[in-house]
Short mmCIF file of C-alpha atoms in Angstrom, two decimals:
data_model
loop_
_atom_site.label_atom_id
_atom_site.label_comp_id
_atom_site.label_asym_id
_atom_site.label_seq_id
_atom_site.Cartn_x
_atom_site.Cartn_y
_atom_site.Cartn_z
CA MET A 575 85.54 47.48 121.69
CA SER A 576 87.79 50.76 120.81
CA GLY A 577 86.72 53.90 119.46
CA LYS A 578 85.64 52.53 116.37
CA GLY A 579 82.77 50.47 118.07
CA ALA A 580 81.51 47.16 117.48
CA ILE A 581 78.29 45.49 115.90
CA PHE A 582 76.92 41.96 116.81
CA GLN A 583 73.70 40.13 116.31
CA VAL A 584 71.41 39.10 119.32
CA SER A 585 68.61 37.64 117.72
CA ASP A 586 67.26 36.84 114.29
CA THR A 587 65.56 40.29 114.34
CA LYS A 588 67.83 42.63 116.59
CA TRP A 589 71.53 43.89 116.02
CA ILE A 590 73.36 45.73 118.54
CA ALA A 591 75.93 48.27 117.81
CA LYS A 592 78.05 49.74 120.73
CA ILE A 593 81.02 52.15 121.27
CA CYS A 594 83.39 53.04 124.06
CA LEU A 595 83.25 56.69 124.88
CA GLY A 596 86.01 56.83 127.39
CA VAL A 597 85.58 56.30 130.99
CA ASP A 598 83.92 57.78 134.01
CA GLY A 599 85.35 59.31 137.21
CA ASP A 600 85.32 55.85 138.90
CA GLY A 601 86.97 54.37 135.67
CA LYS A 602 84.23 52.45 134.50
CA PRO A 603 83.69 52.44 130.74
CA ILE A 604 81.08 54.83 129.31
CA ILE A 605 79.08 52.82 126.73
CA LYS A 606 76.70 53.92 124.17
CA GLN A 607 74.25 51.36 122.36
CA PHE A 608 72.08 51.30 119.33
CA SER A 609 69.91 48.44 118.09
CA GLY A 610 68.03 47.60 114.85
CA LYS A 611 66.19 44.94 113.01
CA THR A 612 69.24 44.40 110.74
CA GLU A 613 72.88 44.90 110.69
CA ALA A 614 72.51 47.73 108.26
CA ILE A 615 70.32 49.86 110.24
CA ALA A 616 72.57 49.50 113.54
CA LYS A 617 75.54 50.48 111.61
CA LYS A 618 73.82 53.65 110.22
CA LYS A 619 72.70 54.71 113.59
CA LEU A 620 76.57 54.33 114.85
CA ARG A 621 77.93 55.96 111.88
CA ASP A 622 75.26 58.96 112.37
CA PHE A 623 75.95 59.18 115.98
CA LYS A 624 79.83 59.74 115.04
CA LYS A 625 78.92 62.82 112.92
CA THR A 626 77.05 64.51 115.53
CA ALA A 627 78.90 67.70 117.41
CA ASP A 628 78.21 66.01 120.73
CA TYR A 629 80.51 63.20 119.85
CA ALA A 630 83.13 64.96 117.85
CA GLU A 631 83.79 67.32 120.50
CA LYS A 632 83.71 65.33 123.55
CA HIS A 633 85.02 61.92 122.11
CA LEU A 634 86.87 62.08 118.73
CA PRO A 635 90.54 61.38 119.58
CA SER A 636 92.59 64.02 118.53
CA THR A 637 96.09 63.47 117.31
CA ASP A 638 97.64 67.15 117.70
CA THR A 639 98.49 68.85 120.92
CA VAL A 640 98.21 72.70 121.09
CA LYS A 641 101.80 72.89 120.57
CA ALA A 642 102.17 70.71 117.80
CA TYR A 643 99.22 72.52 115.84
CA PHE A 644 100.44 75.88 116.36
CA THR A 645 103.81 75.21 115.21
CA ALA A 646 102.55 73.83 112.03
CA TRP A 647 100.14 76.49 111.41
CA MET A 648 102.71 79.19 112.13
CA LYS A 649 105.33 77.52 109.79
CA ASP A 650 102.83 76.59 107.01
CA TYR A 651 100.51 79.71 107.03
CA ARG A 652 102.15 82.37 108.98
CA PHE A 653 105.83 82.54 107.90
CA HIS A 654 105.70 83.51 104.46
CA LYS A 655 102.91 85.85 104.93
CA LEU A 656 104.43 87.99 107.72
CA LYS A 657 107.19 90.36 107.95
CA PRO A 658 110.20 88.61 109.78
CA SER A 659 109.86 90.95 112.90
CA SER A 660 106.18 90.33 113.07
CA TYR A 661 106.66 86.50 112.70
CA ASP A 662 109.29 86.86 115.71
CA ARG A 663 106.79 88.54 117.51
CA LEU A 664 104.12 86.06 117.00
CA GLU A 665 106.59 83.31 117.78
CA SER A 666 107.51 84.88 121.21
CA THR A 667 103.92 85.12 121.93
CA VAL A 668 102.98 81.60 121.33
CA VAL A 669 106.01 80.25 122.80
CA ASN A 670 106.31 82.34 125.99
CA HIS A 671 102.47 82.79 126.89
CA ILE A 672 100.50 80.03 124.96
CA PHE A 673 102.70 76.71 125.15
CA PRO A 674 103.43 76.93 128.94
CA HIS A 675 99.54 76.82 129.63
CA LEU A 676 97.81 75.16 126.69
CA GLY A 677 100.67 73.40 124.87
CA ASN A 678 100.16 69.89 125.98
CA MET A 679 96.52 69.96 125.45
CA LYS A 680 94.65 68.32 122.58
CA VAL A 681 93.95 71.16 120.38
CA ASP A 682 90.45 70.07 119.74
CA LYS A 683 89.87 69.88 123.72
CA VAL A 684 90.68 73.68 124.23
CA THR A 685 87.38 75.26 125.74
CA ARG A 686 86.33 78.96 126.31
CA ASN A 687 86.98 78.50 129.89
CA HIS A 688 90.61 77.65 129.16
CA VAL A 689 91.18 80.52 126.89
CA GLN A 690 89.30 82.72 129.28
CA GLY A 691 91.42 81.17 132.28
CA LEU A 692 94.71 82.03 130.70
CA ILE A 693 93.70 85.61 129.80
CA ASN A 694 92.92 86.27 133.31
CA GLN A 695 96.10 84.48 134.58
CA LEU A 696 98.35 86.75 132.44
CA TYR A 697 96.60 89.65 133.55
CA SER A 698 96.20 89.05 137.19
CA GLU A 699 99.34 87.11 137.71
CA LYS A 700 101.88 87.59 135.18
CA ASN A 701 100.79 91.32 135.21
CA LEU A 702 101.17 91.71 131.33
CA SER A 703 100.15 94.80 129.50
CA TYR A 704 96.89 95.02 127.69
CA SER A 705 98.93 95.16 124.38
CA SER A 706 100.68 91.84 125.12
CA ILE A 707 97.45 90.01 126.37
CA LYS A 708 95.74 91.18 123.30
CA LYS A 709 98.66 89.54 121.08
CA VAL A 710 97.97 86.30 122.86
CA TYR A 711 94.08 86.43 121.97
CA VAL A 712 94.88 87.40 118.48
CA ALA A 713 97.37 84.52 117.88
CA LEU A 714 94.95 81.95 119.75
CA ASN A 715 91.74 83.25 117.71
CA ALA A 716 93.68 83.08 114.21
CA CYS A 717 94.77 79.62 114.73
CA TYR A 718 91.53 78.32 116.00
CA LYS A 719 89.69 79.86 113.03
CA HIS A 720 92.27 78.28 110.64
CA ALA A 721 91.34 74.94 112.58
CA LEU A 722 87.74 75.50 112.39
CA ILE A 723 87.92 75.87 108.53
CA GLU A 724 89.80 72.67 108.43
CA GLY A 725 87.44 70.82 110.56
CA THR A 726 90.05 70.15 112.98
CA VAL A 727 87.48 71.76 115.65
CA LEU A 728 84.01 72.36 115.48
CA ARG A 729 83.99 75.46 117.73
CA ASN A 730 86.34 78.30 118.27
CA PRO A 731 87.10 78.72 121.76
CA CYS A 732 88.08 82.12 121.35
CA VAL A 733 84.62 83.46 120.69
CA GLY A 734 83.10 85.25 123.66
CA ILE A 735 86.55 85.84 125.58
CA SER A 736 86.50 89.06 127.71
CA LEU A 737 89.69 91.21 127.72
CA PRO A 738 90.76 93.42 130.12
CA SER A 739 90.12 97.20 129.71
CA ALA A 740 92.50 98.58 127.24
CA SER A 741 92.91 101.78 129.56
CA GLU A 742 94.02 99.89 132.59
CA ARG A 743 97.54 98.80 131.76
CA THR A 744 98.27 100.89 128.64
CA LYS A 745 101.19 102.51 128.96
CA GLU A 746 101.17 106.49 128.63
CA VAL A 747 103.59 107.80 126.11
CA VAL A 748 106.60 109.80 127.59
CA SER A 749 108.13 112.64 126.16
CA LEU A 750 111.19 115.15 126.82
CA SER A 751 110.50 118.58 128.36
CA GLU A 752 111.67 121.40 126.73
CA GLU A 753 114.63 121.61 129.26
CA GLU A 754 115.50 117.94 128.64
CA VAL A 755 115.37 118.87 124.68
CA GLU A 756 117.81 121.45 125.22
CA GLN A 757 119.97 119.12 127.42
CA LEU A 758 119.95 116.53 124.89
CA ARG A 759 121.16 118.95 122.07
CA THR A 760 124.09 119.93 124.34
CA ALA A 761 124.88 116.19 125.19
CA ILE A 762 125.04 115.32 121.54
CA THR A 763 127.24 118.08 120.64
CA SER A 764 129.79 116.87 123.10
CA THR A 765 129.62 113.38 122.33
CA GLU A 766 129.62 113.77 118.48
CA ASN A 767 133.36 112.65 118.16
CA SER A 768 132.68 109.56 120.07
CA CYS A 769 129.68 108.70 118.52
CA PRO A 770 129.60 109.16 114.75
CA TYR A 771 126.00 109.02 114.39
CA ALA A 772 124.78 111.12 117.61
CA HIS A 773 123.12 113.83 115.23
CA ALA A 774 120.90 110.89 114.09
CA TYR A 775 118.68 111.46 117.28
CA LEU A 776 118.37 114.89 116.72
CA LEU A 777 116.92 114.03 113.25
CA ILE A 778 114.42 111.72 114.83
CA LEU A 779 113.42 114.63 117.28
CA ASN A 780 112.65 117.20 114.43
CA THR A 781 110.84 114.35 112.08
CA GLY A 782 109.09 111.90 114.04
CA LEU A 783 110.77 109.19 112.32
CA ARG A 784 110.46 105.73 113.92
CA MET A 785 113.92 104.25 114.55
CA GLY A 786 113.83 101.73 111.78
CA GLU A 787 112.70 104.35 109.18
CA ALA A 788 115.63 106.64 110.12
CA LEU A 789 118.02 103.71 110.04
CA SER A 790 116.84 102.66 106.43
CA LEU A 791 117.56 106.41 105.13
CA ARG A 792 119.65 106.76 102.13
CA TRP A 793 121.07 110.01 100.58
CA GLU A 794 118.48 109.53 97.65
CA ASP A 795 115.81 109.93 100.04
CA VAL A 796 116.82 113.36 101.17
CA ASP A 797 116.32 116.33 99.03
CA PHE A 798 118.04 119.21 100.28
CA ALA A 799 116.88 121.72 97.51
CA ASN A 800 113.13 121.13 98.27
CA LYS A 801 113.75 120.61 102.28
CA THR A 802 111.85 117.10 102.13
CA ILE A 803 112.73 113.56 103.21
CA THR A 804 110.97 110.56 101.50
CA VAL A 805 110.09 107.80 103.94
CA ASN A 806 109.76 104.38 102.25
CA LYS A 807 111.96 101.64 103.97
CA ASN A 808 112.25 100.21 107.34
CA ASN A 809 115.72 98.45 108.82
CA ILE A 810 114.70 95.99 111.35
CA LEU A 811 116.84 93.44 113.23
CA SER A 812 115.18 89.72 112.95
CA LYS A 813 116.14 86.33 113.91
CA LYS A 814 118.03 84.09 111.17
CA ARG A 815 115.62 81.23 109.76
CA ASP A 816 115.93 78.74 106.94
CA GLU A 817 113.16 78.53 104.21
CA ASN A 818 110.90 76.72 106.44
CA GLY A 819 111.00 79.22 109.32
CA ASP A 820 113.43 77.10 111.73
CA ARG A 821 115.71 79.29 113.59
CA LEU A 822 119.51 79.02 112.57
CA GLY A 823 120.89 80.98 115.41
CA GLY A 824 121.90 84.58 115.63
CA TYR A 825 120.20 87.72 114.08
CA GLU A 826 120.41 89.47 110.63
CA LEU A 827 119.86 93.09 109.48
CA GLN A 828 116.99 93.67 106.80
CA THR A 829 115.88 96.49 105.16
CA GLN A 830 112.09 96.26 104.14
CA SER A 831 110.87 97.77 101.28
CA THR A 832 107.71 98.68 103.28
CA THR A 833 107.24 100.89 106.04
CA LYS A 834 105.35 99.63 109.21
CA THR A 835 101.81 100.79 107.83
CA ALA A 836 100.82 101.41 104.09
CA SER A 837 100.60 105.38 105.38
CA GLY A 838 104.36 105.21 106.85
CA LYS A 839 105.32 105.78 103.10
CA ARG A 840 105.53 109.55 103.18
CA THR A 841 107.36 112.70 102.36
CA ILE A 842 107.96 114.92 105.12
CA PRO A 843 109.14 118.54 105.63
CA MET A 844 113.11 119.07 106.61
CA ASN A 845 112.99 121.93 109.17
CA ARG A 846 116.02 123.70 109.89
CA SER A 847 117.17 121.60 112.78
CA ALA A 848 116.93 118.19 110.68
CA GLU A 849 118.62 119.73 108.01
CA ALA A 850 121.52 120.65 110.26
CA ALA A 851 121.70 117.19 111.75
CA LEU A 852 121.64 115.70 108.16
CA LEU A 853 124.58 117.99 107.04
CA GLU A 854 126.55 116.74 110.20
CA LEU A 855 125.61 113.16 109.43
CA LYS A 856 126.96 113.87 105.89
CA LYS A 857 130.46 114.81 106.89
CA GLY A 858 132.78 111.72 106.34
CA ASN A 859 130.07 109.58 104.99
CA HIS A 860 131.12 107.96 101.86
CA THR A 861 128.31 105.46 101.56
CA PRO A 862 124.82 105.53 100.21
CA HIS A 863 123.16 105.29 103.83
CA VAL A 864 122.44 108.41 105.89
CA ILE A 865 123.13 106.83 109.54
CA ILE A 866 126.66 104.97 109.70
CA ASN A 867 129.15 103.75 112.21
CA SER A 868 132.88 104.68 112.47
CA LYS A 869 133.39 101.62 110.02
CA GLN A 870 131.07 103.10 107.41
CA HIS A 871 128.42 100.25 107.97
CA SER A 872 124.77 100.68 108.62
CA VAL A 873 123.81 100.82 112.45
CA LEU A 874 122.20 97.84 114.11
CA PRO A 875 119.09 98.79 115.69
CA ASN A 876 120.06 97.50 119.16
CA ASN A 877 123.42 99.65 118.96
CA PHE A 878 121.66 102.53 118.07
CA ALA A 879 119.41 102.11 121.02
CA LYS A 880 122.50 101.46 123.34
CA SER A 881 124.43 104.51 122.16
CA PHE A 882 121.19 106.69 122.77
CA LYS A 883 121.08 105.19 126.45
CA GLY A 884 124.82 106.06 126.61
CA ILE A 885 124.18 109.62 125.71
CA LEU A 886 121.54 110.11 128.31
CA LYS A 887 123.39 108.45 131.12
CA ARG A 888 126.47 110.74 130.61
CA ALA A 889 124.24 113.82 130.64
CA GLU A 890 122.56 112.44 133.70
CA MET A 891 119.24 112.48 132.07
CA ALA A 892 116.41 110.00 132.66
CA PRO A 893 116.65 106.59 130.66
CA TYR A 894 114.23 107.37 127.72
CA GLY A 895 113.93 105.16 125.06
CA ILE A 896 114.40 106.39 121.53
CA HIS A 897 110.64 106.03 120.69
CA ALA A 898 110.41 109.09 123.24
CA LEU A 899 111.99 111.45 120.53
CA ARG A 900 109.14 110.64 118.04
CA HIS A 901 106.71 111.25 120.93
CA THR A 902 108.28 114.45 121.76
CA PHE A 903 108.04 115.68 118.42
CA ALA A 904 104.21 115.00 118.09
CA SER A 905 103.87 116.47 121.78
CA MET A 906 105.51 119.78 120.87
CA LEU A 907 103.27 119.94 117.69
CA PHE A 908 100.21 119.64 120.00
CA SER A 909 101.37 122.17 122.42
CA LYS A 910 101.22 124.77 119.94
CA GLY A 911 97.89 123.80 118.33
CA VAL A 912 99.19 121.95 115.28
CA ASP A 913 95.91 119.88 113.80
CA VAL A 914 95.95 116.34 114.88
CA LYS A 915 95.44 115.25 111.06
CA ILE A 916 98.51 116.93 110.14
CA VAL A 917 100.43 115.42 112.84
CA SER A 918 99.09 112.06 111.86
CA LYS A 919 100.11 112.47 108.51
CA LEU A 920 103.55 113.47 109.57
CA LEU A 921 103.92 110.44 112.04
CA GLY A 922 102.83 107.94 109.23
CA HIS A 923 99.95 106.43 111.41
CA SER A 924 97.46 104.51 109.45
CA SER A 925 94.43 106.48 110.85
CA VAL A 926 93.85 109.76 112.82
CA LYS A 927 92.06 107.74 115.36
CA ILE A 928 95.48 106.09 116.36
CA THR A 929 97.01 109.45 116.91
CA TYR A 930 94.30 110.53 118.95
CA ASP A 931 94.18 107.31 120.98
CA THR A 932 98.10 107.56 121.42
CA TYR A 933 98.21 111.16 122.35
CA VAL A 934 94.68 111.62 124.07
CA HIS A 935 96.64 112.66 127.43
CA LEU A 936 97.74 115.56 125.54
CA PHE A 937 94.17 116.73 124.66
CA LEU A 938 93.51 116.91 128.39
CA LEU A 939 96.81 118.94 128.87
CA PHE A 940 96.05 121.36 125.99
CA PRO A 941 92.33 121.24 125.52
CA ALA A 942 92.21 124.88 123.86
CA GLU A 943 94.94 124.14 121.46
CA VAL A 944 95.02 120.75 120.46
CA GLY A 945 93.12 120.34 117.10
CA VAL A 946 91.80 123.78 116.81
CA THR A 947 94.60 125.61 114.83
CA VAL A 948 94.12 125.63 111.33
CA LEU A 949 96.82 126.27 108.59
CA THR A 950 94.94 128.08 106.02
CA THR A 951 96.41 130.25 103.43
CA ILE A 952 100.01 129.92 101.61
CA GLY A 953 101.05 133.60 101.16
CA GLU A 954 102.92 134.87 98.06
CA ASP A 955 106.24 134.46 100.02
CA GLY A 956 105.26 130.83 100.89
CA ALA A 957 104.42 131.67 104.60
CA LEU A 958 101.54 130.35 106.57
CA GLU A 959 99.04 132.16 108.11
CA ALA A 960 97.60 130.44 111.20
CA TYR A 961 94.35 131.01 113.14
CA ARG A 962 92.21 129.38 115.75
CA GLY A 963 88.77 128.22 114.64
CA ARG A 964 86.44 125.20 115.18
CA GLU A 965 84.52 125.03 111.73
CA GLU A 966 84.91 121.71 110.88
CA SER A 967 84.50 122.42 107.00
CA VAL A 968 87.38 124.84 107.30
CA VAL A 969 89.59 122.23 108.83
CA THR A 970 88.66 119.61 106.28
CA VAL A 971 89.53 122.21 103.33
CA ALA A 972 92.67 123.20 105.06
CA VAL A 973 94.08 119.76 105.35
CA ASP A 974 92.86 118.93 101.93
CA VAL A 975 94.94 121.91 100.75
CA LEU A 976 98.27 121.20 102.68
CA VAL A 977 97.98 117.35 102.49
CA THR A 978 98.22 115.45 99.53
CA GLY A 979 98.06 111.71 99.73
CA ASN A 980 100.70 110.71 102.10
CA THR A 981 102.89 113.74 101.49
CA VAL A 982 103.06 116.89 103.49
CA THR A 983 103.82 120.09 101.81
CA HIS A 984 107.00 122.01 102.60
CA ALA A 985 104.42 124.84 103.69
CA GLU A 986 104.19 122.93 106.75
CA THR A 987 107.92 123.38 107.51
CA GLN A 988 107.27 126.57 109.14
CA VAL A 989 105.73 124.61 112.15
CA VAL A 990 107.78 121.68 112.73
CA ASP A 991 111.03 122.89 114.38
CA VAL A 992 111.44 121.16 117.37
CA ALA A 993 114.89 121.38 118.41
CA ASN A 994 115.19 125.25 118.73
CA VAL A 995 113.59 125.54 121.91
CA GLY A 996 114.96 128.26 123.78
CA HIS A 997 116.59 129.98 120.57
CA GLU A 998 114.07 130.68 117.77
CA GLY A 999 111.12 129.21 119.67
CA LEU A 1000 109.21 125.91 119.21
CA VAL A 1001 106.57 126.18 116.58
CA GLY A 1002 105.88 129.71 117.87
CA ASP A 1003 105.51 132.69 115.76
CA VAL A 1004 105.05 131.61 112.16
CA PRO A 1005 107.76 132.90 110.30
CA ARG A 1006 107.37 135.27 107.39
CA SER A 1007 109.64 133.25 104.70
CA GLY A 1008 110.75 130.10 103.86
CA TYR A 1009 113.97 128.49 103.78
#
C-alpha cells in the first residue's frame, strides 16, 4: 500500500479503502481508512480525501526541491523579462541566501515558519541590510505566487512574514563636504594626464548622473548650444549567458536603451562646471562616446570605479564610492533650498517620495531651507528670481512652469553649479544672466 492507496472487500456489504500517509515519530505507518457498502463508494471516499487541502499540503509527494523549482522558474519566467543586471542580482540573491537554507527542501513543504526563520537568521546572524533581506523576501514571494498559480503549492508561505524595520539598517547616504569637493577638483586636475576620463567625475558631480548613465553618454546626447544633456541609456556590466540563461563565464558590457527607471529618461541642464568637464573629455576624443579610455574604447564600470578610488587615495581622501558624487549633487542643492520636486526630476527618481526617503536626513539638517525655496519667475533676460515661501499652491505652479514631463528647463541651470564651491559660490546668489 503506497501513496496511491488500496481497496479490498471484507464482506458482501463492506469495502475498505486504505492509504498510508507516512510514518509517525516511532516509525509506525500512519494509515487512513474509509469504508463503503460498495467498491465505488469506498473509491469515491478515498478520491475525495486526496483532493483535500490537508492531504495535499501534508502528504502529497513533491518531485521538486526549492533549488530545482526556483532554478526552473528563474530561467523560464524571469530571464527574458528582467534586465541583465536585474537577473544577475536575482540569481545572486537566490543562490547565496535562499538555496543554502531552503534549497534541499521540497518546494511544497516550506512553511511560513521556515521563511520567517530564514528572514530572522539573515538579519540577526548574517547581519544583512534591510535592502538585502527585502530582496530575499521579494524573490521568495514572487516564486511562490507563481507556484500557487500553477497549483504546485496550496498556500504561499510568504504571506504574513514580518520584515525588520527599514530604518534600522538602511545605510545613510554619504556625500562630500565643500572642502572635499574642492580637494577632488584639485586632485582631478593633477591626474588628468594619467586618467583620460578624470573629468567625468566632475561631470557626475555637477549633473547627479548615475554611473551607468554617464558611461553611456554619446556626443549626440550633449547639446552645447542649449546647454543640456539628454539621458536615455544605461551602461551595465553583466554576466555572459546563453539564450537559456545559463552562464558562459566572464562578463560583457551592454548599453541598455532604457534607464534604471522610466523617469530616468530626462533632459538636464548643463552648468558651467559640467560644460567645462565635457569640453575636457572631448579633447582628443575621436569616438561617438563621451567617456573613453586611452585606447578610445568605452570605459568598463568596474575600471571607472577603480580609477576613482585611485584618485581619492592619491589625494588622501576618504574612500568614497562614485555614487557619493550623485549624493553630493543632491545634498548641495538641498543645502541651498532647491525644491525637492526639482531635485527629484534632476536625479531621475521615479517619485518624489524616493527622493525624500533617500535624503530625509538632510531635511533634518536644513529644516528651514529644504523644500521651501520656490523658483517662480523667469525674467526677460532669462534670470531666475528666487524667494522663500510655504504656499503649496505656489510650489505646484512653480514646478509645473519649470518642469515639463521629464525635462527640466534651462532656466534651472542657474541653481545647479556644484563644483564652483569657493569660487563663484554654490547655488548661492542667483546670477542675473544666462550663459
